[in-house]
Coordinates of C-alpha atoms in Angstrom, one line a residue:
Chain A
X148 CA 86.7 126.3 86.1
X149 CA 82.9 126.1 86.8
X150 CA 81.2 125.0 89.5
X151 CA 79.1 123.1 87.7
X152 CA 80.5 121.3 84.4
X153 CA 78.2 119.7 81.3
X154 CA 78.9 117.3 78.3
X155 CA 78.7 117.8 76.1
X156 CA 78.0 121.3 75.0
X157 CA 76.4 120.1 71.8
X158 CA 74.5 116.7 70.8
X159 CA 73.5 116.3 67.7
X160 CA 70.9 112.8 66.8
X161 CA 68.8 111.0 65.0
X162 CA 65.3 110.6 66.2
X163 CA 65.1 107.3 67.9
X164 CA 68.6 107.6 69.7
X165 CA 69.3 107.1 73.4
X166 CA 70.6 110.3 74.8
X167 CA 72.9 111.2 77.5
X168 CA 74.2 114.4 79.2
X169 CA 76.5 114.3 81.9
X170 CA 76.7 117.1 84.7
X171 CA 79.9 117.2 86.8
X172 CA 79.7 119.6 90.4
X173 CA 82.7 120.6 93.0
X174 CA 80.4 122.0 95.5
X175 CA 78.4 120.3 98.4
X176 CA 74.9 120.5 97.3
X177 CA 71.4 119.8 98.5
X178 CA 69.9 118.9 94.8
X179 CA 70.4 118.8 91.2
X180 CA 68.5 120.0 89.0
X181 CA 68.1 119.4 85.5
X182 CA 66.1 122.3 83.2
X183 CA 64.9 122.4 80.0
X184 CA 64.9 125.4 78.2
X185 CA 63.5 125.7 74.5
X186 CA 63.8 128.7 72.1
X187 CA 62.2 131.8 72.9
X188 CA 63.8 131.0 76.6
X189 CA 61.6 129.5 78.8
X190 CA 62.9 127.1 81.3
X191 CA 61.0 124.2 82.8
X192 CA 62.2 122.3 85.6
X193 CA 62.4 118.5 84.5
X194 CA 63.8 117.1 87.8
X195 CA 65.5 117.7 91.2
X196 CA 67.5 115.0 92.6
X197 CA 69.2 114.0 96.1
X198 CA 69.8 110.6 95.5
X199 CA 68.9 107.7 93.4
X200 CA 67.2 107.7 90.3
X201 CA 64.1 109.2 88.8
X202 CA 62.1 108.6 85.6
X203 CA 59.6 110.8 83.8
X204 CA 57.8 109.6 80.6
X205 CA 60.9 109.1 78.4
X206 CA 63.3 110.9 80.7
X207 CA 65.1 109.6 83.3
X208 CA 68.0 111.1 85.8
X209 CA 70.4 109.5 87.7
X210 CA 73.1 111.0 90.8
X211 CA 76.0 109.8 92.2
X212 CA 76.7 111.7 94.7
X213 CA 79.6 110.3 96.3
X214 CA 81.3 111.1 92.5
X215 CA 79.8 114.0 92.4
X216 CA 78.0 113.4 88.7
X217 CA 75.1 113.4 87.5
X218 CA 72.9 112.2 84.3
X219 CA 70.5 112.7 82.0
X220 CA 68.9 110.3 79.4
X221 CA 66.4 111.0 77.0
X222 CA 65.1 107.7 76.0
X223 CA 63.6 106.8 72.0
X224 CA 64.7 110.8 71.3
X225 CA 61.9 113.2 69.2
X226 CA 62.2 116.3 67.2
X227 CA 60.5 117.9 70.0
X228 CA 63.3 116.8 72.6
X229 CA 65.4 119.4 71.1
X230 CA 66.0 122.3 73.5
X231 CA 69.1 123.3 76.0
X232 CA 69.6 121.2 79.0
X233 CA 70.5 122.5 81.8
X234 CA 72.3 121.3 85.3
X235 CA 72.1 123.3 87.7
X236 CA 73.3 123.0 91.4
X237 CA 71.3 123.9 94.7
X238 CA 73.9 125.0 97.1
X239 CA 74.0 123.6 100.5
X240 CA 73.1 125.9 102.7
X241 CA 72.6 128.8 100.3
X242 CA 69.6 129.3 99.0
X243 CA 70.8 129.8 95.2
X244 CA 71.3 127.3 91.9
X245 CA 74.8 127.7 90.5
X246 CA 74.0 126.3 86.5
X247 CA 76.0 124.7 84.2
X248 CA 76.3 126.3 80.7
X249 CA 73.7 123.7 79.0
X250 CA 74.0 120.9 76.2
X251 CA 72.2 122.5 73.0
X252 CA 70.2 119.3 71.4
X253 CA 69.3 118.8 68.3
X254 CA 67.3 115.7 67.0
X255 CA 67.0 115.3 63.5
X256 CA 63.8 113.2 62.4
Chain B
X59 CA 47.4 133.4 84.9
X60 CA 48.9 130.8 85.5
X61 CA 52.6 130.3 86.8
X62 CA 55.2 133.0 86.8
X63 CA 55.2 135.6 84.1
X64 CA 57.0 138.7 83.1
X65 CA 56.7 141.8 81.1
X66 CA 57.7 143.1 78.8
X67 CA 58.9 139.9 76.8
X68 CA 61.0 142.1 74.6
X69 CA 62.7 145.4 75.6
X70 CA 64.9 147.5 73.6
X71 CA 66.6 150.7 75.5
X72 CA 69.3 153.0 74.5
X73 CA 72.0 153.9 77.3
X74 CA 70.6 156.9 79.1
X75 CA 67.0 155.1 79.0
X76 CA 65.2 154.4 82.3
X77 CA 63.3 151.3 81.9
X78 CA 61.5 148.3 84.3
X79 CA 61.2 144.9 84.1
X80 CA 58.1 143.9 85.9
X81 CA 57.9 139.8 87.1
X82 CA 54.5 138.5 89.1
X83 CA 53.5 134.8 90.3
X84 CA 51.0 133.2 90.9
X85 CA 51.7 129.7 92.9
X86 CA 51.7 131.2 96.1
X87 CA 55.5 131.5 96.8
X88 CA 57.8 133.4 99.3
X89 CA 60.7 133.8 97.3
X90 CA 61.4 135.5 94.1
X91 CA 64.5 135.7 91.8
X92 CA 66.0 137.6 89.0
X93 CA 68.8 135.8 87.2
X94 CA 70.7 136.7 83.9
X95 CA 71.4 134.7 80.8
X96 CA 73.9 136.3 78.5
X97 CA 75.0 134.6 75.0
X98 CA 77.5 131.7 75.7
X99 CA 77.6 132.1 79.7
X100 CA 75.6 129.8 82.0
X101 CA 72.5 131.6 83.9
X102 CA 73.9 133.9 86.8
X103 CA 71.8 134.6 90.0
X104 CA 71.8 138.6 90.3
X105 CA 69.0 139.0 93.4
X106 CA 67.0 136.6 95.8
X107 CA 63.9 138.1 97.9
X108 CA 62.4 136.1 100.4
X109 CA 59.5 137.5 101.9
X110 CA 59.9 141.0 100.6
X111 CA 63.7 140.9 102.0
X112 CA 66.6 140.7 99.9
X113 CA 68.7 137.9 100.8
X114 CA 71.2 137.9 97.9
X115 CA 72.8 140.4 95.9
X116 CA 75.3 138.6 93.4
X117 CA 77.6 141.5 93.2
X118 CA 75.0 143.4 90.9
X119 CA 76.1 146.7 89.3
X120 CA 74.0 149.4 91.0
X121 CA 72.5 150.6 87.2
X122 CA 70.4 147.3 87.7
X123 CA 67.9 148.0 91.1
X124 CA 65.7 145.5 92.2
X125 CA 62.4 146.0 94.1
X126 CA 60.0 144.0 95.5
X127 CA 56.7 145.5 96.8
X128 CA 55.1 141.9 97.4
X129 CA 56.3 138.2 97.9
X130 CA 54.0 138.0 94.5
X131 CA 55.6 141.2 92.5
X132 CA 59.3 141.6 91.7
X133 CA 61.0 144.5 89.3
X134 CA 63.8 145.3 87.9
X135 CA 64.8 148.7 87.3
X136 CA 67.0 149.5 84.9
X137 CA 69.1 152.5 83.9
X138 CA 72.4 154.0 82.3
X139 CA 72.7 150.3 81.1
X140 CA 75.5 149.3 78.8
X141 CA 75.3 147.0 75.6
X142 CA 77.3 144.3 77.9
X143 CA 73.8 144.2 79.5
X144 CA 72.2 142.9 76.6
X145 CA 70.7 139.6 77.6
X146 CA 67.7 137.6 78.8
X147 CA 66.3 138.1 82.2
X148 CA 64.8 135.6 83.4
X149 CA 62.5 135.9 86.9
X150 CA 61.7 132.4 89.3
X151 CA 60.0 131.8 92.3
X152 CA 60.1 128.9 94.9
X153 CA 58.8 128.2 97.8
X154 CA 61.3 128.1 101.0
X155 CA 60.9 125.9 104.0
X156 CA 58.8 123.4 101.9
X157 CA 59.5 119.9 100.7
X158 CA 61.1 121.3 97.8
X159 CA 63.1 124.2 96.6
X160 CA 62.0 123.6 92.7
X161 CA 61.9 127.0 91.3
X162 CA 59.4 128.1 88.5
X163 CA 61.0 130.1 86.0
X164 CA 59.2 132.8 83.7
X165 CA 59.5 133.1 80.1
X166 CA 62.1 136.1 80.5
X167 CA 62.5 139.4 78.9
X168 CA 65.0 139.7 76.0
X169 CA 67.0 143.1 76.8
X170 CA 68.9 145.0 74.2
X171 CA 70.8 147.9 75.1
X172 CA 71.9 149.9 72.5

């Protein structure tokens, strides 16, 4: 089993829809991190979370870290949101990201 | 340039080959990182510099030999690879002891070995 667990692996929607990928960790952490990585592979960080909440634009991320999960919802979802998501964990005390293996999304228009 | 970028975006090798993969960036950071993306696995951590040192070797077969001449440069040299090595390697950079440990990935470099 993973460290770090996503759901699910695929998402397919129609443009419009509200969007949510779930990120699951067994480790102690410092932050999560959620990536977005489009064809061609290029990965862009998106956020990196301790606690809380945070909202960019359409995106927003939540943490619950005494349930160790995490969330990410894409808000009035576009063509262009489709990409790989990625959670990845920064390891307390280590300095390295253990990732999850990504939600592929696909919105249709 | 802008960010963190790496050449050669696309590298096809055959087994015996002897090949780099070169990684620079430009935002100032200490630490650099190669990880690898094969098809269907999640991205795995293979080396972490920090300040020229290596810090991390992820249990790395020796056919994949990192270098790093510069807390801006990082390379990857490659050789004898097998086609299991076939992937995309991707390069990041962050900056340690700061408020955040956000790293800033490059575009990566798709590797074939054939």
């Amino acid at each position: 089993k993973n460290e770090v667990e996503q759901s699910p692996q695929n998402l397919t929607a129609q443009e419009g829809e509200f969007i949510t990928i779930n990120c699951s960790y067994s480790v102690g952490i410092s932050a999560l991190h959620w990536l977005q990585q489009h064809p061609g592979g290029g990965i862009v960080s998106l956020f990196m979370l301790s606690s809380g909440k945070k909202k960019h634009g359409r995106l927003i991320a939540t943490i619950n870290i005494q349930e160790k999960h995490s969330s990410l919802h894409i808000t009035a979802s576009h063509p262009r949101d489709s990409a790989v998501y990625i959670c990845a964990a920064s390891i307390q005390g280590a300095q390295k990201l253990v990732f999850g293996q990504g939600t592929r999304l696909t919105i249709n228009p | 340039e802008t960010g963190v970028t790496q050449t050669p975006r696309h590298l096809v090798m055959g087994m015996t080959n002897k090949k780099s993969l070169k990684c620079e960036q430009h935002l100032g950071h200490n630490a650099m990182y190669w990880y690898k993306q094969s098809a269907k696995k999640p991205l795995e951590l293979m080396f972490v510099y920090n300040f020229k040192e290596q810090t991390e070797n992820n249990s790395v077969p020796s056919r994949f030999s990192p270098e790093c001449p510069n807390s801006s440069h990082l390379f990857l040299h490659l050789h004898t690879l097998q086609p299991e090595d076939s992937a995309l390697y991707l390069c990041a950079s962050s900056q340690v002891g700061g408020t955040t440990d956000t790293q800033y990935f490059g575009p990566g470099t798709r590797l074939t070995v054939l």
